[in-house]
GROMACS .gro file of C-alpha atoms in nm:
model
  500
    1MET     CA    1   9.218   9.535   7.782
    2LYS     CA    2   9.017   9.442   8.086
    3VAL     CA    3   8.993   9.065   8.136
    4LEU     CA    4   8.695   8.908   8.307
    5PHE     CA    5   8.726   8.819   8.674
    6GLU     CA    6   8.654   8.458   8.582
    7TYR     CA    7   8.987   8.450   8.401
    8ALA     CA    8   9.168   8.555   8.718
    9LEU     CA    9   8.984   8.291   8.921
   10ILE     CA   10   9.085   8.021   8.671
   11HIS     CA   11   9.445   8.136   8.709
   12ALA     CA   12   9.424   8.104   9.088
   13GLY     CA   13   9.261   7.761   9.057
   14VAL     CA   14   9.530   7.626   8.825
   15CYS     CA   15   9.804   7.753   9.057
   16SER     CA   16   9.635   7.580   9.350
   17VAL     CA   17   9.613   7.245   9.167
   18VAL     CA   18   9.980   7.264   9.061
   19PHE     CA   19  10.080   7.345   9.419
   20LEU     CA   20   9.886   7.047   9.559
   21VAL     CA   21  10.044   6.816   9.300
   22ALA     CA   22  10.386   6.948   9.399
   23TYR     CA   23  10.308   6.862   9.763
   24PHE     CA   24  10.279   6.495   9.678
   25PHE     CA   25  10.565   6.468   9.429
   26VAL     CA   26  10.836   6.700   9.569
   27GLY     CA   27  11.076   6.520   9.803
   28SER     CA   28  11.314   6.805   9.891
   29ARG     CA   29  11.199   7.038  10.167
   30TRP     CA   30  11.388   7.334  10.015
   31LEU     CA   31  11.225   7.266   9.681
   32TRP     CA   32  10.894   7.252   9.868
   33TYR     CA   33  10.965   7.595  10.016
   34THR     CA   34  11.048   7.722   9.667
   35ALA     CA   35  10.719   7.586   9.534
   36ALA     CA   36  10.532   7.757   9.819
   37GLY     CA   37  10.708   8.088   9.750
   38LEU     CA   38  10.629   8.076   9.379
   39PHE     CA   39  10.269   7.980   9.452
   40ALA     CA   40  10.242   8.276   9.691
   41LEU     CA   41  10.380   8.509   9.423
   42ASN     CA   42  10.118   8.387   9.179
   43ILE     CA   43   9.840   8.443   9.431
   44ILE     CA   44   9.976   8.792   9.506
   45TRP     CA   45   9.972   8.851   9.130
   46VAL     CA   46   9.604   8.755   9.120
   47ALA     CA   47   9.524   8.972   9.423
   48ALA     CA   48   9.710   9.263   9.264
   49TYR     CA   49   9.491   9.235   8.956
   50PHE     CA   50   9.170   9.245   9.160
   51LEU     CA   51   9.303   9.539   9.362
   52ILE     CA   52   9.414   9.738   9.057
   53ASN     CA   53   9.088   9.670   8.876
   54SER     CA   54   8.887   9.781   9.180
   55ILE     CA   55   9.056  10.124   9.155
   56THR     CA   56   9.077  10.181   8.779
   57GLY     CA   57   8.773   9.981   8.670
   58ASN     CA   58   8.980   9.889   8.366
   59GLY     CA   59   9.252   9.657   8.491
   60PHE     CA   60   9.621   9.748   8.450
   61ASN     CA   61   9.661  10.057   8.234
   62GLU     CA   62   9.889  10.354   8.176
   63ALA     CA   63   9.774  10.525   8.496
   64VAL     CA   64   9.892  10.230   8.706
   65LEU     CA   65  10.223  10.215   8.522
   66TYR     CA   66  10.274  10.589   8.573
   67TYR     CA   67  10.232  10.564   8.950
   68ILE     CA   68  10.451  10.254   8.974
   69LEU     CA   69  10.733  10.439   8.799
   70ASN     CA   70  10.682  10.778   8.957
   71ALA     CA   71  10.487  10.759   9.284
   72SER     CA   72  10.640  10.921   9.589
   73TRP     CA   73  10.556  10.819   9.946
   74LYS     CA   74  10.307  11.108   9.954
   75ASP     CA   75  10.134  10.966   9.646
   76VAL     CA   76  10.115  10.624   9.809
   77ILE     CA   77   9.954  10.773  10.120
   78LEU     CA   78   9.697  10.953   9.904
   79LEU     CA   79   9.609  10.631   9.726
   80THR     CA   80   9.490  10.494  10.059
   81ALA     CA   81   9.184  10.710   9.994
   82TYR     CA   82   9.070  10.394   9.819
   83ASP     CA   83   8.932  10.158  10.083
   84GLU     CA   84   9.041   9.864   9.871
   85VAL     CA   85   9.405   9.960   9.927
   86LEU     CA   86   9.356  10.041  10.293
   87TYR     CA   87   9.195   9.708  10.381
   88ALA     CA   88   9.334   9.463  10.126
   89VAL     CA   89   9.705   9.498  10.207
   90PRO     CA   90   9.687   9.391  10.575
   91VAL     CA   91   9.450   9.106  10.484
   92ILE     CA   92   9.692   8.979  10.219
   93VAL     CA   93   9.983   9.001  10.464
   94LEU     CA   94   9.785   8.807  10.728
   95VAL     CA   95   9.679   8.533  10.484
   96LEU     CA   96  10.031   8.490  10.351
   97GLY     CA   97  10.166   8.472  10.706
   98LEU     CA   98   9.926   8.191  10.792
   99PHE     CA   99  10.005   8.017  10.463
  100PHE     CA  100  10.381   8.013  10.521
  101TYR     CA  101  10.329   7.902  10.879
  102GLY     CA  102  10.143   7.602  10.741
  103VAL     CA  103  10.409   7.540  10.477
  104ILE     CA  104  10.686   7.530  10.737
  105ARG     CA  105  10.485   7.296  10.961
  106ALA     CA  106  10.379   7.066  10.677
  107ARG     CA  107  10.513   6.711  10.670
  108LEU     CA  108  10.600   6.603  10.319
  109PRO     CA  109  10.486   6.252  10.208
  110LYS     CA  110  10.784   6.023  10.153
  111PHE     CA  111  10.621   5.769   9.926
  112LEU     CA  112  10.559   5.973   9.605
  113PRO     CA  113  10.881   6.162   9.525
  114ALA     CA  114  10.928   6.205   9.150
  115SER     CA  115  11.263   6.230   8.971
  116VAL     CA  116  11.463   6.547   9.028
  117GLY     CA  117  11.386   6.667   8.675
  118MET     CA  118  11.012   6.612   8.721
  119GLN     CA  119  11.020   6.789   9.059
  120LEU     CA  120  11.193   7.092   8.905
  121PHE     CA  121  10.946   7.091   8.619
  122LEU     CA  122  10.650   7.081   8.857
  123VAL     CA  123  10.782   7.366   9.068
  124PHE     CA  124  10.916   7.607   8.808
  125GLY     CA  125  10.708   7.502   8.508
  126GLY     CA  126  10.389   7.522   8.711
  127ALA     CA  127  10.478   7.866   8.842
  128ALA     CA  128  10.562   7.989   8.491
  129MET     CA  129  10.237   7.851   8.353
  130GLY     CA  130  10.043   8.027   8.628
  131GLY     CA  131  10.220   8.355   8.560
  132ILE     CA  132  10.156   8.334   8.186
  133MET     CA  133   9.786   8.263   8.244
  134SER     CA  134   9.744   8.566   8.469
  135PRO     CA  135   9.528   8.848   8.325
  136LEU     CA  136   9.765   9.093   8.491
  137THR     CA  137  10.059   8.951   8.295
  138GLU     CA  138   9.870   9.001   7.971
  139GLU     CA  139   9.768   9.356   8.054
  140VAL     CA  140  10.115   9.455   8.176
  141SER     CA  141  10.260   9.321   7.851
  142LEU     CA  142  10.010   9.507   7.636
  143THR     CA  143  10.056   9.831   7.828
  144ALA     CA  144  10.435   9.814   7.825
  145THR     CA  145  10.485   9.709   7.464
  146SER     CA  146  10.164   9.791   7.277
  147ALA     CA  147  10.198   9.441   7.133
  148GLY     CA  148  10.016   9.385   6.808
  149MET     CA  149   9.961   9.753   6.738
  150ASN     CA  150  10.277   9.836   6.543
  151LYS     CA  151  10.133   9.685   6.227
  152ILE     CA  152   9.915   9.993   6.185
  153ASP     CA  153  10.145  10.224   5.996
  154HIS     CA  154   9.926  10.413   5.751
  155ILE     CA  155   9.896  10.722   5.975
  156ASP     CA  156  10.218  10.920   5.955
  157LEU     CA  157  10.194  11.063   6.304
  158PRO     CA  158  10.556  11.191   6.330
  159ASN     CA  159  10.506  11.383   6.006
  160PHE     CA  160  10.180  11.523   6.138
  161LEU     CA  161  10.359  11.652   6.448
  162ALA     CA  162  10.627  11.815   6.232
  163ALA     CA  163  10.362  12.056   6.102
  164ASN     CA  164  10.322  12.212   6.448
  165SER     CA  165  10.459  12.563   6.490
  166VAL     CA  166  10.400  12.851   6.732
  167PRO     CA  167  10.299  13.171   6.550
  168GLU     CA  168  10.456  13.508   6.610
  169ARG     CA  169  10.285  13.749   6.846
  170LEU     CA  170   9.957  13.876   6.709
  171SER     CA  171   9.873  14.244   6.718
  172GLY     CA  172   9.577  14.392   6.905
  173SER     CA  173   9.425  14.330   7.245
  174LYS     CA  174   9.356  13.977   7.359
  175LYS     CA  175   9.095  13.810   7.575
  176ASN     CA  176   9.180  13.645   7.905
  177LEU     CA  177   9.148  13.269   7.945
  178ILE     CA  178   8.995  13.084   8.241
  179VAL     CA  179   9.009  12.703   8.232
  180ILE     CA  180   8.840  12.487   8.496
  181TYR     CA  181   8.915  12.115   8.499
  182SER     CA  182   8.631  11.939   8.680
  183GLU     CA  183   8.755  11.613   8.828
  184SER     CA  184   8.610  11.313   8.636
  185LEU     CA  185   8.296  11.509   8.541
  186GLU     CA  186   8.223  11.319   8.222
  187TRP     CA  187   7.927  11.367   7.989
  188ALA     CA  188   7.709  11.091   8.141
  189PHE     CA  189   7.661  11.283   8.467
  190PHE     CA  190   7.481  11.557   8.274
  191ASP     CA  191   7.243  11.310   8.107
  192GLU     CA  192   6.901  11.358   8.265
  193SER     CA  193   6.792  11.010   8.157
  194LEU     CA  194   7.074  10.855   8.363
  195PHE     CA  195   7.108  11.100   8.651
  196PRO     CA  196   6.793  11.315   8.670
  197GLY     CA  197   6.848  11.630   8.873
  198LEU     CA  198   7.217  11.566   8.938
  199MET     CA  199   7.356  11.872   8.756
  200PRO     CA  200   7.075  12.133   8.732
  201LYS     CA  201   7.296  12.441   8.771
  202LEU     CA  202   7.572  12.331   8.537
  203ASN     CA  203   7.321  12.210   8.278
  204ALA     CA  204   7.145  12.548   8.288
  205LEU     CA  205   7.476  12.734   8.253
  206SER     CA  206   7.587  12.505   7.971
  207ALA     CA  207   7.289  12.620   7.765
  208GLN     CA  208   7.453  12.964   7.755
  209GLY     CA  209   7.773  12.832   7.596
  210VAL     CA  210   7.897  12.588   7.333
  211VAL     CA  211   7.878  12.230   7.458
  212PHE     CA  212   8.113  11.971   7.306
  213GLU     CA  213   7.966  11.624   7.361
  214GLY     CA  214   8.181  11.398   7.142
  215ILE     CA  215   8.523  11.422   7.310
  216GLN     CA  216   8.649  11.068   7.352
  217GLN     CA  217   8.922  10.972   7.596
  218ALA     CA  218   9.261  10.986   7.429
  219PRO     CA  219   9.503  10.693   7.461
  220MET     CA  220   9.718  10.700   7.777
  221SER     CA  221   9.512  10.983   7.927
  222GLU     CA  222   9.307  10.807   8.194
  223TRP     CA  223   9.426  11.012   8.495
  224THR     CA  224   9.452  11.380   8.581
  225ILE     CA  225   9.805  11.481   8.481
  226ALA     CA  226   9.776  11.271   8.164
  227GLY     CA  227   9.440  11.432   8.083
  228MET     CA  228   9.591  11.777   8.131
  229ILE     CA  229   9.880  11.698   7.898
  230ALA     CA  230   9.647  11.550   7.635
  231THR     CA  231   9.419  11.855   7.640
  232GLN     CA  232   9.703  12.108   7.649
  233CYS     CA  233   9.973  11.947   7.434
  234GLY     CA  234   9.775  11.726   7.197
  235VAL     CA  235   9.995  11.426   7.278
  236PRO     CA  236   9.969  11.151   7.540
  237LEU     CA  237  10.178  11.120   7.854
  238SER     CA  238  10.391  10.817   7.770
  239SER     CA  239  10.504  10.723   8.118
  240HIS     CA  240  10.773  10.463   8.046
  241ARG     CA  241  11.067  10.701   8.026
  242LEU     CA  242  10.940  10.977   8.253
  243ARG     CA  243  11.199  10.952   8.529
  244ASN     CA  244  11.549  11.077   8.474
  245GLU     CA  245  11.862  10.959   8.652
  246SER     CA  246  11.811  11.183   8.956
  247ASN     CA  247  11.464  11.033   9.021
  248ASP     CA  248  11.312  11.375   8.964
  249PHE     CA  249  11.037  11.436   8.711
  250GLY     CA  250  11.180  11.499   8.370
  251LYS     CA  251  11.032  11.750   8.131
  252PHE     CA  252  10.680  11.638   8.056
  253ALA     CA  253  10.643  11.762   7.702
  254GLY     CA  254  10.988  11.878   7.600
  255GLY     CA  255  11.006  11.904   7.223
  256TYR     CA  256  10.633  11.957   7.166
  257ASN     CA  257  10.447  12.284   7.147
  258CYS     CA  258  10.168  12.303   7.405
  259LEU     CA  259   9.889  12.547   7.484
  260SER     CA  260  10.122  12.732   7.721
  261ASP     CA  261  10.374  12.791   7.441
  262TYR     CA  262  10.108  12.960   7.229
  263LEU     CA  263   9.988  13.166   7.524
  264GLY     CA  264  10.341  13.266   7.625
  265LYS     CA  265  10.417  13.383   7.274
  266GLN     CA  266  10.110  13.608   7.290
  267GLY     CA  267  10.216  13.761   7.621
  268PHE     CA  268   9.977  13.582   7.860
  269TRP     CA  269  10.051  13.574   8.233
  270ARG     CA  270   9.993  13.208   8.325
  271VAL     CA  271   9.863  13.086   8.662
  272TYR     CA  272   9.777  12.739   8.793
  273MET     CA  273   9.569  12.683   9.108
  274GLY     CA  274   9.484  12.339   9.244
  275GLY     CA  275   9.361  12.217   9.580
  276ALA     CA  276   9.585  11.909   9.587
  277SER     CA  277   9.956  11.910   9.662
  278SER     CA  278  10.161  12.041   9.372
  279ASP     CA  279  10.391  11.744   9.424
  280PHE     CA  280  10.120  11.484   9.367
  281ALA     CA  281  10.167  11.315   9.030
  282GLY     CA  282  10.409  11.595   8.935
  283LYS     CA  283  10.148  11.859   8.849
  284GLY     CA  284  10.362  12.137   8.995
  285ARG     CA  285  10.664  12.026   8.796
  286TYR     CA  286  10.453  12.003   8.482
  287TYR     CA  287  10.336  12.363   8.510
  288GLU     CA  288  10.692  12.473   8.587
  289THR     CA  289  10.798  12.303   8.265
  290MET     CA  290  10.516  12.487   8.088
  291ASN     CA  291  10.670  12.814   8.218
  292PHE     CA  292  10.367  12.920   8.423
  293GLU     CA  293  10.453  13.235   8.613
  294GLU     CA  294  10.256  13.138   8.926
  295ILE     CA  295  10.174  12.792   9.063
  296PHE     CA  296   9.952  12.745   9.369
  297GLY     CA  297   9.888  12.408   9.530
  298LEU     CA  298   9.781  12.284   9.870
  299GLU     CA  299  10.103  12.410  10.026
  300LYS     CA  300  10.034  12.774   9.931
  301LEU     CA  301   9.654  12.783   9.940
  302SER     CA  302   9.570  12.614  10.270
  303ASN     CA  303   9.583  12.766  10.616
  304PRO     CA  304   9.589  12.603  10.961
  305ASN     CA  305   9.209  12.627  10.984
  306SER     CA  306   9.141  12.483  10.639
  307PRO     CA  307   8.935  12.162  10.646
  308LEU     CA  308   9.100  11.912  10.415
  309SER     CA  309   8.984  11.601  10.236
  310LYS     CA  310   9.225  11.317  10.163
  311TRP     CA  311   9.311  11.489   9.835
  312GLY     CA  312   9.344  11.850   9.953
  313ILE     CA  313   9.139  12.168   9.981
  314TYR     CA  314   8.764  12.135   9.934
  315ASP     CA  315   8.613  12.313   9.636
  316ASP     CA  316   8.411  12.550   9.856
  317GLU     CA  317   8.743  12.695   9.974
  318LEU     CA  318   8.943  12.666   9.652
  319LEU     CA  319   8.699  12.835   9.415
  320PRO     CA  320   8.660  13.158   9.619
  321LEU     CA  321   9.040  13.181   9.617
  322VAL     CA  322   9.035  13.139   9.239
  323ARG     CA  323   8.775  13.415   9.211
  324GLN     CA  324   8.991  13.642   9.427
  325LYS     CA  325   9.293  13.567   9.209
  326ILE     CA  326   9.103  13.658   8.895
  327GLY     CA  327   9.011  13.990   9.055
  328ALA     CA  328   9.374  14.050   9.155
  329LEU     CA  329   9.497  13.973   8.804
  330ARG     CA  330   9.245  14.216   8.657
  331ALA     CA  331   9.371  14.487   8.891
  332SER     CA  332   9.735  14.418   8.804
  333SER     CA  333   9.950  14.470   8.498
  334HIS     CA  334   9.946  14.095   8.426
  335LEU     CA  335   9.712  14.115   8.127
  336PRO     CA  336   9.607  13.920   7.938
  337PHE     CA  337   9.610  13.631   8.182
  338ALA     CA  338   9.543  13.257   8.155
  339LEU     CA  339   9.431  13.086   8.474
  340VAL     CA  340   9.396  12.707   8.502
  341THR     CA  341   9.234  12.540   8.803
  342LEU     CA  342   9.131  12.188   8.903
  343THR     CA  343   8.842  12.085   9.131
  344LEU     CA  344   8.866  11.789   9.370
  345ASP     CA  345   8.532  11.715   9.538
  346SER     CA  346   8.414  11.468   9.272
  347HIS     CA  347   8.730  11.256   9.296
  348PRO     CA  348   8.663  10.879   9.307
  349PRO     CA  349   8.600  10.644   9.469
  350GLU     CA  350   8.337  10.801   9.695
  351GLY     CA  351   8.381  11.175   9.637
  352PHE     CA  352   8.443  11.436   9.905
  353ALA     CA  353   8.152  11.677   9.939
  354SER     CA  354   8.250  12.024  10.059
  355PRO     CA  355   8.154  12.114  10.420
  356ALA     CA  356   7.926  12.388  10.284
  357CYS     CA  357   7.713  12.125  10.111
  358LYS     CA  358   7.683  11.920  10.427
  359LEU     CA  359   7.570  12.228  10.621
  360ARG     CA  360   7.310  12.302  10.354
  361GLY     CA  361   7.191  11.943  10.338
  362VAL     CA  362   7.281  11.901   9.970
  363ARG     CA  363   7.244  11.540   9.858
  364TYR     CA  364   7.133  11.341   9.558
  365GLY     CA  365   6.809  11.147   9.579
  366ARG     CA  366   6.789  10.953   9.904
  367GLY     CA  367   7.150  11.039   9.978
  368ASP     CA  368   7.260  10.675  10.007
  369VAL     CA  369   7.543  10.699   9.749
  370GLU     CA  370   7.819  10.926   9.881
  371HIS     CA  371   7.981  10.981   9.543
  372LEU     CA  372   7.656  11.097   9.387
  373ASN     CA  373   7.609  11.329   9.686
  374ALA     CA  374   7.956  11.471   9.616
  375LEU     CA  375   7.870  11.515   9.247
  376ARG     CA  376   7.549  11.695   9.340
  377CYS     CA  377   7.760  11.914   9.569
  378THR     CA  378   7.998  11.984   9.280
  379ASP     CA  379   7.704  12.114   9.079
  380GLU     CA  380   7.611  12.351   9.363
  381ILE     CA  381   7.960  12.482   9.442
  382LEU     CA  382   8.099  12.488   9.087
  383GLY     CA  383   7.768  12.608   8.944
  384ASP     CA  384   7.756  12.911   9.175
  385PHE     CA  385   8.122  12.987   9.100
  386LEU     CA  386   8.079  12.962   8.723
  387GLU     CA  387   7.761  13.168   8.722
  388GLN     CA  388   7.951  13.460   8.874
  389ILE     CA  389   8.267  13.405   8.667
  390VAL     CA  390   8.075  13.396   8.339
  391ARG     CA  391   7.867  13.701   8.434
  392ASP     CA  392   8.166  13.910   8.541
  393ASN     CA  393   8.419  13.803   8.277
  394ILE     CA  394   8.236  13.708   7.958
  395HIS     CA  395   8.289  14.058   7.811
  396ASP     CA  396   8.665  14.007   7.770
  397SER     CA  397   8.740  13.643   7.854
  398THR     CA  398   8.706  13.292   7.720
  399ILE     CA  399   8.587  13.056   7.993
  400VAL     CA  400   8.627  12.679   7.961
  401LEU     CA  401   8.489  12.395   8.174
  402LEU     CA  402   8.606  12.043   8.091
  403SER     CA  403   8.651  11.701   8.248
  404ASP     CA  404   9.011  11.591   8.298
  405HIS     CA  405   8.928  11.226   8.221
  406LEU     CA  406   8.650  10.969   8.247
  407MET     CA  407   8.546  10.854   8.592
  408MET     CA  408   8.753  10.569   8.732
  409ASN     CA  409   8.598  10.297   8.945
  410SER     CA  410   8.367  10.456   9.200
  411GLN     CA  411   8.039  10.423   9.387
  412ALA     CA  412   7.869  10.568   9.079
  413ARG     CA  413   8.000  10.291   8.853
  414GLU     CA  414   7.682  10.083   8.868
  415ALA     CA  415   7.474  10.374   8.746
  416LEU     CA  416   7.734  10.460   8.480
  417SER     CA  417   7.722  10.103   8.352
  418GLN     CA  418   7.357  10.154   8.259
  419ASN     CA  419   7.468  10.401   7.993
  420SER     CA  420   7.461  10.217   7.658
  421ALA     CA  421   7.623  10.507   7.472
  422PRO     CA  422   8.005  10.534   7.454
  423ARG     CA  423   8.145  10.724   7.750
  424ARG     CA  424   8.279  11.066   7.660
  425ASN     CA  425   8.446  11.366   7.816
  426ARG     CA  426   8.266  11.699   7.815
  427MET     CA  427   8.370  12.056   7.746
  428VAL     CA  428   8.177  12.382   7.756
  429ILE     CA  429   8.313  12.715   7.628
  430TRP     CA  430   8.159  13.052   7.710
  431ASP     CA  431   8.266  13.342   7.488
  432LYS     CA  432   8.073  13.646   7.371
  433ALA     CA  433   8.168  13.570   7.010
  434LEU     CA  434   8.011  13.223   7.021
  435THR     CA  435   7.647  13.135   6.962
  436PRO     CA  436   7.525  12.885   7.225
  437ARG     CA  437   7.481  12.541   7.072
  438THR     CA  438   7.579  12.176   7.105
  439VAL     CA  439   7.861  12.029   6.897
  440GLY     CA  440   7.838  11.651   6.874
  441ARG     CA  441   8.114  11.568   6.624
  442THR     CA  442   8.364  11.299   6.716
  443ALA     CA  443   8.689  11.430   6.864
  444SER     CA  444   8.949  11.338   7.124
  445GLN     CA  445   9.115  11.514   7.415
  446PHE     CA  446   9.398  11.600   7.174
  447ASP     CA  447   9.158  11.840   6.995
  448VAL     CA  448   9.083  12.051   7.304
  449ALA     CA  449   9.381  12.291   7.296
  450PRO     CA  450   9.337  12.385   6.926
  451THR     CA  451   8.967  12.449   6.990
  452ILE     CA  452   9.044  12.679   7.284
  453LEU     CA  453   9.305  12.865   7.078
  454GLN     CA  454   9.066  12.918   6.789
  455VAL     CA  455   8.807  13.075   7.020
  456LEU     CA  456   9.066  13.275   7.216
  457LEU     CA  457   9.283  13.405   6.930
  458GLY     CA  458   9.045  13.378   6.636
  459ARG     CA  459   9.275  13.152   6.436
  460SER     CA  460   9.300  12.779   6.379
  461TYR     CA  461   9.618  12.607   6.498
  462GLN     CA  462   9.733  12.249   6.517
  463VAL     CA  463   9.859  12.134   6.858
  464GLY     CA  464  10.019  11.792   6.873
  465PHE     CA  465   9.779  11.545   6.711
  466GLY     CA  466   9.488  11.781   6.766
  467SER     CA  467   9.295  12.023   6.549
  468SER     CA  468   9.006  12.251   6.637
  469ILE     CA  469   8.666  12.090   6.677
  470LEU     CA  470   8.517  12.414   6.540
  471ASP     CA  471   8.725  12.390   6.223
  472SER     CA  472   8.562  12.257   5.907
  473GLN     CA  473   8.846  12.012   5.839
  474PRO     CA  474   8.812  11.658   5.982
  475ASN     CA  475   9.029  11.573   6.280
  476LEU     CA  476   9.236  11.254   6.292
  477SER     CA  477   8.965  11.062   6.480
  478GLU     CA  478   8.718  11.145   6.205
  479ARG     CA  479   8.961  11.095   5.920
  480TYR     CA  480   9.082  10.750   6.019
  481GLY     CA  481   8.825  10.636   6.276
  482SER     CA  482   8.877  10.643   6.650
  483ARG     CA  483   8.999  10.282   6.680
  484VAL     CA  484   9.267  10.310   6.411
  485PHE     CA  485   9.381  10.650   6.535
  486ASP     CA  486   9.402  10.534   6.897
  487GLU     CA  487   9.597  10.221   6.807
  488SER     CA  488   9.832  10.427   6.591
  489VAL     CA  489   9.901  10.654   6.890
  490TYR     CA  490   9.991  10.350   7.101
  491ALA     CA  491  10.225  10.229   6.827
  492TRP     CA  492  10.383  10.576   6.800
  493ARG     CA  493  10.466  10.568   7.172
  494THR     CA  494  10.824  10.441   7.131
  495ASP     CA  495  10.907  10.741   6.913
  496SER     CA  496  10.767  10.971   7.180
  497TRP     CA  497  11.029  10.849   7.428
  498LYS     CA  498  11.284  11.052   7.234
  499LYS     CA  499  11.093  11.366   7.332
  500TRP     CA  500  10.994  11.300   7.693
   0.00000   0.00000   0.00000
């Protein structure tokens, strides 16, 4: 849905011309002030588009809508990690202040006043025309209504969901589950032709597991909590109706069976550990809704001496705590267990390399791109962690590494743009029952949970819209094509509001 910057510039130019025409033809000073206010709103609308696009790299999308509807003041502060937000807002305020100072001081010409009707048309019609032309208006409309997509009705998605059911408890001993979400660590960063030497440790470890290379980004899953829901529940986070009347997060996936429901039925003790605040984007509330027995965020994991990035605990401190927790779970009666964690160091826009990497001089290439340095650090820290976790747990555990979503706009975007292949998420599964190989078949994030369950429990289950990538049956992306399936999911969104 991204619209070219040239489109936004045309919008600003048209608004400017209309405003100048209004200056010569509007005779009422109050109408002149109204014209100035509407012109300023249009320019703010243009600036908002540039600002949003500089963060997402894809204009106005579901992630932006989610934070508009649900962001707390803490979320807003965290978003200032993006320099564009930190610097653009005061500049916009200053420019608008100077503009309105000039408007108030302006002397209107008395010799060209048009009729009252023409003046009103110039002021309000021009403002409306500018608003309609805005790329942000178009993208907001498409995001909010999925306009034009409801004609695709040959995929009976509600009926497909009706087939979901959680099985009864299976007999016999069960393996543990360890899931590591690596922030924005999409497939391209492992491509040696694009980023030679960026991920040597993780690439070497991946050769010992099953690598899934064809996982496309699911609709409405462009940010972390949405990516988690897509990969655990097989449905998208449809943000429009997320808040309830008390302005608290409503149940994220009420009415749908998610990975946690299957694990709970089989007696798993469920733990979430993340370096960011549990309140940010509602991750803590989500895992509460998923009935996780233990939830650890920044508030519980940090100590007064912990160095913190803008997003939370660095990975070089988080991952040792995760390793300790795995050891504690093994020594307890909480077996089998399922532990989910999320790394932070590779978070856009510039990444936040752990202090350990800076002490060791870890960098990528010449070290002139901070985000690539942070990604190289992620390979070191996460690679060392995974090497030990796989070695110590492979005998009775399924271990999963996957990206939560594709990289948003960042310092690495220029290098990513050189990739001619479609961008994809990446998942690796280590399990003693699996033969190391690469699976390249087309799938979506919705197919992740069924794939994990098949490896973990030895049976194939449907979760939401997803089915196992290891199963012989085609998934919905293969059966109908990714474009048709994705557009059908957008069209199905209004029905999902009944569940959220």
